[in-house]
């Protein structure tokens, strides 16, 4: 299994699972959004649109479901405005893995 070595730590990231999930820029940026903090679906879409200027593609829901099935994210129902929304966040283990993965892009 190929691993990504990070600059600042000897920790290795199993790249096969993560690279399969991050097969396009949209998915990569969704992970960046979740790495920065918990967010509900509409919030993720809004942040993506504001930063990138485009719609999330492919659809957000199937990707979040895939992340949950792999154990990368969890959600908690929380009141947001007048609605209860699923607020997604990276699991602690995967927050560290995604952080190491993102650090591999640092100069």
PDB file of N, CA and C in Angstrom:
ATOM      1  N   UNK A   1       0.841  -1.176   0.000  1.00  0.00           N
ATOM      2  CA  UNK A   1       0.000   0.000   0.000  1.00  0.00           C
ATOM      3  C   UNK A   1       0.886   1.239   0.000  1.00  0.00           C
ATOM      4  N   UNK A   2       0.654   2.133  -0.908  1.00  0.00           N
ATOM      5  CA  UNK A   2       1.420   3.363  -1.021  1.00  0.00           C
ATOM      6  C   UNK A   2       1.074   4.283   0.133  1.00  0.00           C
ATOM      7  N   UNK A   3       2.058   5.000   0.642  1.00  0.00           N
ATOM      8  CA  UNK A   3       1.842   5.960   1.718  1.00  0.00           C
ATOM      9  C   UNK A   3       2.378   7.308   1.305  1.00  0.00           C
ATOM     10  N   UNK A   4       1.818   8.338   1.913  1.00  0.00           N
ATOM     11  CA  UNK A   4       2.302   9.691   1.703  1.00  0.00           C
ATOM     12  C   UNK A   4       3.046  10.090   2.957  1.00  0.00           C
ATOM     13  N   UNK A   5       4.291  10.498   2.805  1.00  0.00           N
ATOM     14  CA  UNK A   5       5.075  10.947   3.940  1.00  0.00           C
ATOM     15  C   UNK A   5       4.900  12.451   4.064  1.00  0.00           C
ATOM     16  N   UNK A   6       4.736  12.933   5.282  1.00  0.00           N
ATOM     17  CA  UNK A   6       4.561  14.365   5.469  1.00  0.00           C
ATOM     18  C   UNK A   6       5.886  15.012   5.828  1.00  0.00           C
ATOM     19  N   UNK A   7       5.978  16.301   5.579  1.00  0.00           N
ATOM     20  CA  UNK A   7       7.201  17.068   5.804  1.00  0.00           C
ATOM     21  C   UNK A   7       7.530  17.180   7.295  1.00  0.00           C
ATOM     22  N   UNK A   8       6.511  17.486   8.110  1.00  0.00           N
ATOM     23  CA  UNK A   8       6.744  17.818   9.513  1.00  0.00           C
ATOM     24  C   UNK A   8       6.583  16.655  10.485  1.00  0.00           C
ATOM     25  N   UNK A   9       6.206  15.494  10.010  1.00  0.00           N
ATOM     26  CA  UNK A   9       5.981  14.391  10.921  1.00  0.00           C
ATOM     27  C   UNK A   9       6.338  13.085  10.228  1.00  0.00           C
ATOM     28  N   UNK A  10       6.653  12.102  11.022  1.00  0.00           N
ATOM     29  CA  UNK A  10       6.965  10.804  10.440  1.00  0.00           C
ATOM     30  C   UNK A  10       5.700   9.990  10.186  1.00  0.00           C
ATOM     31  N   UNK A  11       4.537  10.562  10.569  1.00  0.00           N
ATOM     32  CA  UNK A  11       3.268   9.868  10.363  1.00  0.00           C
ATOM     33  C   UNK A  11       3.034   9.623   8.878  1.00  0.00           C
ATOM     34  N   UNK A  12       2.584   8.444   8.551  1.00  0.00           N
ATOM     35  CA  UNK A  12       2.266   8.091   7.168  1.00  0.00           C
ATOM     36  C   UNK A  12       0.751   8.068   7.015  1.00  0.00           C
ATOM     37  N   UNK A  13       0.278   8.495   5.876  1.00  0.00           N
ATOM     38  CA  UNK A  13      -1.141   8.469   5.579  1.00  0.00           C
ATOM     39  C   UNK A  13      -1.387   7.378   4.556  1.00  0.00           C
ATOM     40  N   UNK A  14      -2.308   6.488   4.828  1.00  0.00           N
ATOM     41  CA  UNK A  14      -2.679   5.469   3.849  1.00  0.00           C
ATOM     42  C   UNK A  14      -3.387   6.184   2.712  1.00  0.00           C
ATOM     43  N   UNK A  15      -2.717   6.274   1.606  1.00  0.00           N
ATOM     44  CA  UNK A  15      -3.243   7.089   0.523  1.00  0.00           C
ATOM     45  C   UNK A  15      -4.308   6.399  -0.297  1.00  0.00           C
ATOM     46  N   UNK A  16      -4.375   5.090  -0.297  1.00  0.00           N
ATOM     47  CA  UNK A  16      -5.308   4.415  -1.197  1.00  0.00           C
ATOM     48  C   UNK A  16      -6.755   4.812  -0.917  1.00  0.00           C
ATOM     49  N   UNK A  17      -7.224   4.742   0.335  1.00  0.00           N
ATOM     50  CA  UNK A  17      -8.602   5.118   0.650  1.00  0.00           C
ATOM     51  C   UNK A  17      -8.836   6.604   0.415  1.00  0.00           C
ATOM     52  N   UNK A  18      -7.939   7.421   0.898  1.00  0.00           N
ATOM     53  CA  UNK A  18      -8.117   8.861   0.784  1.00  0.00           C
ATOM     54  C   UNK A  18      -8.053   9.322  -0.665  1.00  0.00           C
ATOM     55  N   UNK A  19      -7.127   8.794  -1.435  1.00  0.00           N
ATOM     56  CA  UNK A  19      -7.009   9.204  -2.830  1.00  0.00           C
ATOM     57  C   UNK A  19      -8.209   8.774  -3.659  1.00  0.00           C
ATOM     58  N   UNK A  20      -8.803   7.637  -3.336  1.00  0.00           N
ATOM     59  CA  UNK A  20     -10.010   7.214  -4.044  1.00  0.00           C
ATOM     60  C   UNK A  20     -11.143   8.189  -3.790  1.00  0.00           C
ATOM     61  N   UNK A  21     -11.250   8.671  -2.548  1.00  0.00           N
ATOM     62  CA  UNK A  21     -12.314   9.606  -2.204  1.00  0.00           C
ATOM     63  C   UNK A  21     -12.070  10.992  -2.781  1.00  0.00           C
ATOM     64  N   UNK A  22     -10.827  11.368  -2.895  1.00  0.00           N
ATOM     65  CA  UNK A  22     -10.481  12.700  -3.376  1.00  0.00           C
ATOM     66  C   UNK A  22     -10.119  12.599  -4.862  1.00  0.00           C
ATOM     67  N   UNK A  23     -11.047  12.096  -5.639  1.00  0.00           N
ATOM     68  CA  UNK A  23     -10.782  11.855  -7.051  1.00  0.00           C
ATOM     69  C   UNK A  23     -10.962  13.101  -7.900  1.00  0.00           C
ATOM     70  N   UNK A  24     -11.497  14.138  -7.341  1.00  0.00           N
ATOM     71  CA  UNK A  24     -11.621  15.384  -8.073  1.00  0.00           C
ATOM     72  C   UNK A  24     -11.496  16.556  -7.109  1.00  0.00           C
ATOM     73  N   UNK A  25     -11.385  17.740  -7.670  1.00  0.00           N
ATOM     74  CA  UNK A  25     -11.164  18.928  -6.853  1.00  0.00           C
ATOM     75  C   UNK A  25     -12.322  19.199  -5.905  1.00  0.00           C
ATOM     76  N   UNK A  26     -13.548  18.983  -6.360  1.00  0.00           N
ATOM     77  CA  UNK A  26     -14.713  19.253  -5.514  1.00  0.00           C
ATOM     78  C   UNK A  26     -14.624  18.458  -4.212  1.00  0.00           C
ATOM     79  N   UNK A  27     -14.333  17.192  -4.336  1.00  0.00           N
ATOM     80  CA  UNK A  27     -14.238  16.341  -3.149  1.00  0.00           C
ATOM     81  C   UNK A  27     -13.081  16.771  -2.260  1.00  0.00           C
ATOM     82  N   UNK A  28     -11.972  17.108  -2.879  1.00  0.00           N
ATOM     83  CA  UNK A  28     -10.817  17.585  -2.124  1.00  0.00           C
ATOM     84  C   UNK A  28     -11.191  18.812  -1.301  1.00  0.00           C
ATOM     85  N   UNK A  29     -11.872  19.770  -1.944  1.00  0.00           N
ATOM     86  CA  UNK A  29     -12.204  20.999  -1.231  1.00  0.00           C
ATOM     87  C   UNK A  29     -13.259  20.768  -0.145  1.00  0.00           C
ATOM     88  N   UNK A  30     -14.160  19.821  -0.346  1.00  0.00           N
ATOM     89  CA  UNK A  30     -15.119  19.478   0.707  1.00  0.00           C
ATOM     90  C   UNK A  30     -14.371  18.968   1.934  1.00  0.00           C
ATOM     91  N   UNK A  31     -13.340  18.153   1.726  1.00  0.00           N
ATOM     92  CA  UNK A  31     -12.524  17.695   2.862  1.00  0.00           C
ATOM     93  C   UNK A  31     -11.822  18.866   3.542  1.00  0.00           C
ATOM     94  N   UNK A  32     -11.360  19.829   2.761  1.00  0.00           N
ATOM     95  CA  UNK A  32     -10.722  21.017   3.346  1.00  0.00           C
ATOM     96  C   UNK A  32     -11.723  21.771   4.213  1.00  0.00           C
ATOM     97  N   UNK A  33     -12.946  21.944   3.713  1.00  0.00           N
ATOM     98  CA  UNK A  33     -13.991  22.629   4.481  1.00  0.00           C
ATOM     99  C   UNK A  33     -14.236  21.904   5.795  1.00  0.00           C
ATOM    100  N   UNK A  34     -14.371  20.583   5.749  1.00  0.00           N
ATOM    101  CA  UNK A  34     -14.617  19.815   6.974  1.00  0.00           C
ATOM    102  C   UNK A  34     -13.396  19.798   7.890  1.00  0.00           C
ATOM    103  N   UNK A  35     -12.211  19.861   7.316  1.00  0.00           N
ATOM    104  CA  UNK A  35     -11.003  19.924   8.134  1.00  0.00           C
ATOM    105  C   UNK A  35     -10.975  21.221   8.943  1.00  0.00           C
ATOM    106  N   UNK A  36     -11.497  22.294   8.359  1.00  0.00           N
ATOM    107  CA  UNK A  36     -11.509  23.587   9.048  1.00  0.00           C
ATOM    108  C   UNK A  36     -12.586  23.657  10.124  1.00  0.00           C
ATOM    109  N   UNK A  37     -13.583  22.771  10.068  1.00  0.00           N
ATOM    110  CA  UNK A  37     -14.598  22.764  11.113  1.00  0.00           C
ATOM    111  C   UNK A  37     -15.879  22.083  10.673  1.00  0.00           C
ATOM    112  N   UNK A  38     -16.706  21.773  11.649  1.00  0.00           N
ATOM    113  CA  UNK A  38     -17.981  21.105  11.392  1.00  0.00           C
ATOM    114  C   UNK A  38     -18.886  22.015  10.565  1.00  0.00           C
ATOM    115  N   UNK A  39     -19.693  21.383   9.703  1.00  0.00           N
ATOM    116  CA  UNK A  39     -20.597  22.157   8.850  1.00  0.00           C
ATOM    117  C   UNK A  39     -21.754  21.274   8.396  1.00  0.00           C
ATOM    118  N   UNK A  40     -22.924  21.888   8.219  1.00  0.00           N
ATOM    119  CA  UNK A  40     -24.053  21.155   7.647  1.00  0.00           C
ATOM    120  C   UNK A  40     -23.997  21.282   6.131  1.00  0.00           C
ATOM    121  N   UNK A  41     -24.786  20.470   5.440  1.00  0.00           N
ATOM    122  CA  UNK A  41     -24.719  20.397   3.985  1.00  0.00           C
ATOM    123  C   UNK A  41     -24.840  21.728   3.281  1.00  0.00           C
ATOM    124  N   UNK A  42     -25.852  22.524   3.662  1.00  0.00           N
ATOM    125  CA  UNK A  42     -26.043  23.816   3.008  1.00  0.00           C
ATOM    126  C   UNK A  42     -24.839  24.721   3.266  1.00  0.00           C
ATOM    127  N   UNK A  43     -24.283  24.645   4.450  1.00  0.00           N
ATOM    128  CA  UNK A  43     -23.109  25.443   4.793  1.00  0.00           C
ATOM    129  C   UNK A  43     -21.905  25.046   3.940  1.00  0.00           C
ATOM    130  N   UNK A  44     -21.734  23.751   3.730  1.00  0.00           N
ATOM    131  CA  UNK A  44     -20.642  23.260   2.873  1.00  0.00           C
ATOM    132  C   UNK A  44     -20.823  23.795   1.454  1.00  0.00           C
ATOM    133  N   UNK A  45     -22.055  23.688   0.935  1.00  0.00           N
ATOM    134  CA  UNK A  45     -22.343  24.176  -0.416  1.00  0.00           C
ATOM    135  C   UNK A  45     -22.082  25.674  -0.516  1.00  0.00           C
ATOM    136  N   UNK A  46     -22.512  26.438   0.490  1.00  0.00           N
ATOM    137  CA  UNK A  46     -22.313  27.896   0.488  1.00  0.00           C
ATOM    138  C   UNK A  46     -20.835  28.264   0.524  1.00  0.00           C
ATOM    139  N   UNK A  47     -20.078  27.598   1.379  1.00  0.00           N
ATOM    140  CA  UNK A  47     -18.633  27.874   1.462  1.00  0.00           C
ATOM    141  C   UNK A  47     -17.948  27.528   0.148  1.00  0.00           C
ATOM    142  N   UNK A  48     -18.344  26.405  -0.425  1.00  0.00           N
ATOM    143  CA  UNK A  48     -17.757  25.982  -1.697  1.00  0.00           C
ATOM    144  C   UNK A  48     -18.056  27.009  -2.784  1.00  0.00           C
ATOM    145  N   UNK A  49     -19.310  27.406  -2.891  1.00  0.00           N
ATOM    146  CA  UNK A  49     -19.737  28.362  -3.911  1.00  0.00           C
ATOM    147  C   UNK A  49     -19.042  29.716  -3.722  1.00  0.00           C
ATOM    148  N   UNK A  50     -18.944  30.163  -2.470  1.00  0.00           N
ATOM    149  CA  UNK A  50     -18.309  31.460  -2.180  1.00  0.00           C
ATOM    150  C   UNK A  50     -16.828  31.436  -2.551  1.00  0.00           C
ATOM    151  N   UNK A  51     -16.154  30.367  -2.214  1.00  0.00           N
ATOM    152  CA  UNK A  51     -14.707  30.287  -2.437  1.00  0.00           C
ATOM    153  C   UNK A  51     -14.344  29.952  -3.889  1.00  0.00           C
ATOM    154  N   UNK A  52     -15.095  29.043  -4.505  1.00  0.00           N
ATOM    155  CA  UNK A  52     -14.754  28.541  -5.835  1.00  0.00           C
ATOM    156  C   UNK A  52     -15.562  29.219  -6.932  1.00  0.00           C
ATOM    157  N   UNK A  53     -16.773  29.684  -6.589  1.00  0.00           N
ATOM    158  CA  UNK A  53     -17.614  30.335  -7.575  1.00  0.00           C
ATOM    159  C   UNK A  53     -18.381  29.373  -8.458  1.00  0.00           C
ATOM    160  N   UNK A  54     -18.453  28.115  -8.051  1.00  0.00           N
ATOM    161  CA  UNK A  54     -19.170  27.090  -8.819  1.00  0.00           C
ATOM    162  C   UNK A  54     -19.969  26.219  -7.867  1.00  0.00           C
ATOM    163  N   UNK A  55     -20.852  25.417  -8.462  1.00  0.00           N
ATOM    164  CA  UNK A  55     -21.636  24.468  -7.675  1.00  0.00           C
ATOM    165  C   UNK A  55     -20.784  23.241  -7.353  1.00  0.00           C
ATOM    166  N   UNK A  56     -21.122  22.577  -6.255  1.00  0.00           N
ATOM    167  CA  UNK A  56     -20.439  21.343  -5.888  1.00  0.00           C
ATOM    168  C   UNK A  56     -20.787  20.274  -6.927  1.00  0.00           C
ATOM    169  N   UNK A  57     -19.764  19.640  -7.445  1.00  0.00           N
ATOM    170  CA  UNK A  57     -19.980  18.562  -8.407  1.00  0.00           C
ATOM    171  C   UNK A  57     -18.946  17.482  -8.122  1.00  0.00           C
ATOM    172  N   UNK A  58     -19.260  16.256  -7.964  1.00  0.00           N
ATOM    173  CA  UNK A  58     -20.599  15.674  -8.029  1.00  0.00           C
ATOM    174  C   UNK A  58     -21.419  16.052  -6.813  1.00  0.00           C
ATOM    175  N   UNK A  59     -22.616  15.532  -6.740  1.00  0.00           N
ATOM    176  CA  UNK A  59     -23.541  15.862  -5.668  1.00  0.00           C
ATOM    177  C   UNK A  59     -22.911  15.631  -4.294  1.00  0.00           C
ATOM    178  N   UNK A  60     -23.236  16.510  -3.373  1.00  0.00           N
ATOM    179  CA  UNK A  60     -22.654  16.469  -2.032  1.00  0.00           C
ATOM    180  C   UNK A  60     -23.132  15.263  -1.219  1.00  0.00           C
ATOM    181  N   UNK A  61     -24.423  14.974  -1.252  1.00  0.00           N
ATOM    182  CA  UNK A  61     -24.975  13.916  -0.391  1.00  0.00           C
ATOM    183  C   UNK A  61     -24.318  12.550  -0.596  1.00  0.00           C
ATOM    184  N   UNK A  62     -24.152  12.083  -1.832  1.00  0.00           N
ATOM    185  CA  UNK A  62     -23.498  10.776  -1.995  1.00  0.00           C
ATOM    186  C   UNK A  62     -22.055  10.772  -1.473  1.00  0.00           C
ATOM    187  N   UNK A  63     -21.356  11.884  -1.625  1.00  0.00           N
ATOM    188  CA  UNK A  63     -19.981  11.947  -1.133  1.00  0.00           C
ATOM    189  C   UNK A  63     -19.949  11.913   0.388  1.00  0.00           C
ATOM    190  N   UNK A  64     -20.838  12.668   1.045  1.00  0.00           N
ATOM    191  CA  UNK A  64     -20.890  12.635   2.510  1.00  0.00           C
ATOM    192  C   UNK A  64     -21.268  11.235   3.006  1.00  0.00           C
ATOM    193  N   UNK A  65     -22.179  10.581   2.305  1.00  0.00           N
ATOM    194  CA  UNK A  65     -22.562   9.211   2.678  1.00  0.00           C
ATOM    195  C   UNK A  65     -21.363   8.279   2.557  1.00  0.00           C
ATOM    196  N   UNK A  66     -20.603   8.432   1.489  1.00  0.00           N
ATOM    197  CA  UNK A  66     -19.402   7.615   1.294  1.00  0.00           C
ATOM    198  C   UNK A  66     -18.385   7.872   2.407  1.00  0.00           C
ATOM    199  N   UNK A  67     -18.210   9.114   2.775  1.00  0.00           N
ATOM    200  CA  UNK A  67     -17.283   9.456   3.866  1.00  0.00           C
ATOM    201  C   UNK A  67     -17.744   8.830   5.180  1.00  0.00           C
ATOM    202  N   UNK A  68     -19.057   8.841   5.432  1.00  0.00           N
ATOM    203  CA  UNK A  68     -19.585   8.222   6.659  1.00  0.00           C
ATOM    204  C   UNK A  68     -19.371   6.717   6.645  1.00  0.00           C
ATOM    205  N   UNK A  69     -19.632   6.071   5.505  1.00  0.00           N
ATOM    206  CA  UNK A  69     -19.450   4.620   5.407  1.00  0.00           C
ATOM    207  C   UNK A  69     -18.005   4.212   5.636  1.00  0.00           C
ATOM    208  N   UNK A  70     -17.070   5.054   5.211  1.00  0.00           N
ATOM    209  CA  UNK A  70     -15.643   4.768   5.403  1.00  0.00           C
ATOM    210  C   UNK A  70     -15.162   5.158   6.801  1.00  0.00           C
ATOM    211  N   UNK A  71     -16.025   5.813   7.586  1.00  0.00           N
ATOM    212  CA  UNK A  71     -15.642   6.232   8.931  1.00  0.00           C
ATOM    213  C   UNK A  71     -14.850   7.523   8.963  1.00  0.00           C
ATOM    214  N   UNK A  72     -14.889   8.301   7.880  1.00  0.00           N
ATOM    215  CA  UNK A  72     -14.159   9.564   7.838  1.00  0.00           C
ATOM    216  C   UNK A  72     -14.921  10.688   8.526  1.00  0.00           C
ATOM    217  N   UNK A  73     -16.240  10.662   8.438  1.00  0.00           N
ATOM    218  CA  UNK A  73     -17.042  11.718   9.055  1.00  0.00           C
ATOM    219  C   UNK A  73     -18.153  11.109   9.893  1.00  0.00           C
ATOM    220  N   UNK A  74     -18.652  11.925  10.781  1.00  0.00           N
ATOM    221  CA  UNK A  74     -19.840  11.594  11.560  1.00  0.00           C
ATOM    222  C   UNK A  74     -20.721  12.837  11.529  1.00  0.00           C
ATOM    223  N   UNK A  75     -21.975  12.673  11.890  1.00  0.00           N
ATOM    224  CA  UNK A  75     -22.829  13.847  11.966  1.00  0.00           C
ATOM    225  C   UNK A  75     -23.612  13.834  13.255  1.00  0.00           C
ATOM    226  N   UNK A  76     -24.023  15.030  13.642  1.00  0.00           N
ATOM    227  CA  UNK A  76     -24.853  15.224  14.809  1.00  0.00           C
ATOM    228  C   UNK A  76     -26.012  16.115  14.396  1.00  0.00           C
ATOM    229  N   UNK A  77     -27.253  15.714  14.673  1.00  0.00           N
ATOM    230  CA  UNK A  77     -28.371  16.616  14.383  1.00  0.00           C
ATOM    231  C   UNK A  77     -28.324  17.810  15.340  1.00  0.00           C
ATOM    232  N   UNK A  78     -28.318  19.012  14.790  1.00  0.00           N
ATOM    233  CA  UNK A  78     -28.247  20.225  15.611  1.00  0.00           C
ATOM    234  C   UNK A  78     -29.220  21.257  15.062  1.00  0.00           C
ATOM    235  N   UNK A  79     -29.809  22.057  15.969  1.00  0.00           N
ATOM    236  CA  UNK A  79     -30.685  23.131  15.500  1.00  0.00           C
ATOM    237  C   UNK A  79     -29.857  24.242  14.838  1.00  0.00           C
ATOM    238  N   UNK A  80     -30.241  24.593  13.624  1.00  0.00           N
ATOM    239  CA  UNK A  80     -29.608  25.686  12.892  1.00  0.00           C
ATOM    240  C   UNK A  80     -30.750  26.541  12.375  1.00  0.00           C
ATOM    241  N   UNK A  81     -30.795  27.785  12.828  1.00  0.00           N
ATOM    242  CA  UNK A  81     -31.924  28.662  12.534  1.00  0.00           C
ATOM    243  C   UNK A  81     -33.192  27.952  13.016  1.00  0.00           C
ATOM    244  N   UNK A  82     -34.188  27.779  12.180  1.00  0.00           N
ATOM    245  CA  UNK A  82     -35.442  27.155  12.602  1.00  0.00           C
ATOM    246  C   UNK A  82     -35.505  25.671  12.275  1.00  0.00           C
ATOM    247  N   UNK A  83     -34.411  25.118  11.734  1.00  0.00           N
ATOM    248  CA  UNK A  83     -34.407  23.720  11.310  1.00  0.00           C
ATOM    249  C   UNK A  83     -33.382  22.913  12.095  1.00  0.00           C
ATOM    250  N   UNK A  84     -33.598  21.605  12.115  1.00  0.00           N
ATOM    251  CA  UNK A  84     -32.586  20.686  12.632  1.00  0.00           C
ATOM    252  C   UNK A  84     -31.813  20.174  11.434  1.00  0.00           C
ATOM    253  N   UNK A  85     -30.506  20.339  11.465  1.00  0.00           N
ATOM    254  CA  UNK A  85     -29.660  19.924  10.336  1.00  0.00           C
ATOM    255  C   UNK A  85     -28.615  18.920  10.813  1.00  0.00           C
ATOM    256  N   UNK A  86     -28.169  18.102   9.869  1.00  0.00           N
ATOM    257  CA  UNK A  86     -27.054  17.196  10.140  1.00  0.00           C
ATOM    258  C   UNK A  86     -25.770  18.012  10.019  1.00  0.00           C
ATOM    259  N   UNK A  87     -25.066  18.139  11.122  1.00  0.00           N
ATOM    260  CA  UNK A  87     -23.797  18.863  11.124  1.00  0.00           C
ATOM    261  C   UNK A  87     -22.687  17.823  11.052  1.00  0.00           C
ATOM    262  N   UNK A  88     -21.932  17.868   9.962  1.00  0.00           N
ATOM    263  CA  UNK A  88     -20.890  16.890   9.688  1.00  0.00           C
ATOM    264  C   UNK A  88     -19.552  17.371  10.210  1.00  0.00           C
ATOM    265  N   UNK A  89     -18.752  16.428  10.682  1.00  0.00           N
ATOM    266  CA  UNK A  89     -17.384  16.732  11.082  1.00  0.00           C
ATOM    267  C   UNK A  89     -16.521  15.499  10.852  1.00  0.00           C
ATOM    268  N   UNK A  90     -15.262  15.738  10.609  1.00  0.00           N
ATOM    269  CA  UNK A  90     -14.316  14.633  10.469  1.00  0.00           C
ATOM    270  C   UNK A  90     -14.157  13.950  11.818  1.00  0.00           C
ATOM    271  N   UNK A  91     -14.027  12.628  11.804  1.00  0.00           N
ATOM    272  CA  UNK A  91     -13.723  11.926  13.050  1.00  0.00           C
ATOM    273  C   UNK A  91     -12.312  12.351  13.473  1.00  0.00           C
ATOM    274  N   UNK A  92     -11.990  12.207  14.733  1.00  0.00           N
ATOM    275  CA  UNK A  92     -10.676  12.644  15.226  1.00  0.00           C
ATOM    276  C   UNK A  92      -9.542  11.956  14.467  1.00  0.00           C
ATOM    277  N   UNK A  93      -9.678  10.646  14.282  1.00  0.00           N
ATOM    278  CA  UNK A  93      -8.643   9.888  13.574  1.00  0.00           C
ATOM    279  C   UNK A  93      -8.458  10.416  12.159  1.00  0.00           C
ATOM    280  N   UNK A  94      -9.572  10.634  11.465  1.00  0.00           N
ATOM    281  CA  UNK A  94      -9.480  11.102  10.085  1.00  0.00           C
ATOM    282  C   UNK A  94      -9.107  12.570   9.992  1.00  0.00           C
ATOM    283  N   UNK A  95      -9.428  13.361  11.015  1.00  0.00           N
ATOM    284  CA  UNK A  95      -8.982  14.759  11.025  1.00  0.00           C
ATOM    285  C   UNK A  95      -7.455  14.778  10.986  1.00  0.00           C
ATOM    286  N   UNK A  96      -6.837  13.910  11.762  1.00  0.00           N
ATOM    287  CA  UNK A  96      -5.371  13.824  11.749  1.00  0.00           C
ATOM    288  C   UNK A  96      -4.860  13.323  10.404  1.00  0.00           C
ATOM    289  N   UNK A  97      -5.532  12.332   9.816  1.00  0.00           N
ATOM    290  CA  UNK A  97      -5.118  11.796   8.515  1.00  0.00           C
ATOM    291  C   UNK A  97      -5.258  12.831   7.410  1.00  0.00           C
ATOM    292  N   UNK A  98      -6.388  13.534   7.397  1.00  0.00           N
ATOM    293  CA  UNK A  98      -6.595  14.565   6.378  1.00  0.00           C
ATOM    294  C   UNK A  98      -5.587  15.692   6.572  1.00  0.00           C
ATOM    295  N   UNK A  99      -5.311  16.050   7.830  1.00  0.00           N
ATOM    296  CA  UNK A  99      -4.309  17.076   8.099  1.00  0.00           C
ATOM    297  C   UNK A  99      -2.940  16.682   7.563  1.00  0.00           C
ATOM    298  N   UNK A 100      -2.549  15.440   7.772  1.00  0.00           N
ATOM    299  CA  UNK A 100      -1.266  14.968   7.243  1.00  0.00           C
ATOM    300  C   UNK A 100      -1.285  14.953   5.723  1.00  0.00           C
ATOM    301  N   UNK A 101      -2.416  14.551   5.142  1.00  0.00           N
ATOM    302  CA  UNK A 101      -2.562  14.543   3.692  1.00  0.00           C
ATOM    303  C   UNK A 101      -2.425  15.963   3.135  1.00  0.00           C
ATOM    304  N   UNK A 102      -3.093  16.926   3.770  1.00  0.00           N
ATOM    305  CA  UNK A 102      -3.028  18.319   3.310  1.00  0.00           C
ATOM    306  C   UNK A 102      -1.624  18.900   3.501  1.00  0.00           C
ATOM    307  N   UNK A 103      -0.961  18.508   4.557  1.00  0.00           N
ATOM    308  CA  UNK A 103       0.413  18.999   4.791  1.00  0.00           C
ATOM    309  C   UNK A 103       1.384  18.546   3.709  1.00  0.00           C
ATOM    310  N   UNK A 104       1.056  17.457   3.044  1.00  0.00           N
ATOM    311  CA  UNK A 104       1.921  16.969   1.961  1.00  0.00           C
ATOM    312  C   UNK A 104       1.970  17.989   0.811  1.00  0.00           C
ATOM    313  N   UNK A 105       0.985  18.897   0.763  1.00  0.00           N
ATOM    314  CA  UNK A 105       0.944  19.908  -0.289  1.00  0.00           C
ATOM    315  C   UNK A 105       1.675  21.189   0.091  1.00  0.00           C
ATOM    316  N   UNK A 106       2.149  21.262   1.324  1.00  0.00           N
ATOM    317  CA  UNK A 106       2.870  22.457   1.776  1.00  0.00           C
ATOM    318  C   UNK A 106       4.266  22.501   1.154  1.00  0.00           C
ATOM    319  N   UNK A 107       4.709  23.688   0.756  1.00  0.00           N
ATOM    320  CA  UNK A 107       6.065  23.787   0.163  1.00  0.00           C
ATOM    321  C   UNK A 107       7.153  23.554   1.187  1.00  0.00           C
TER     322      UNK A 107
END
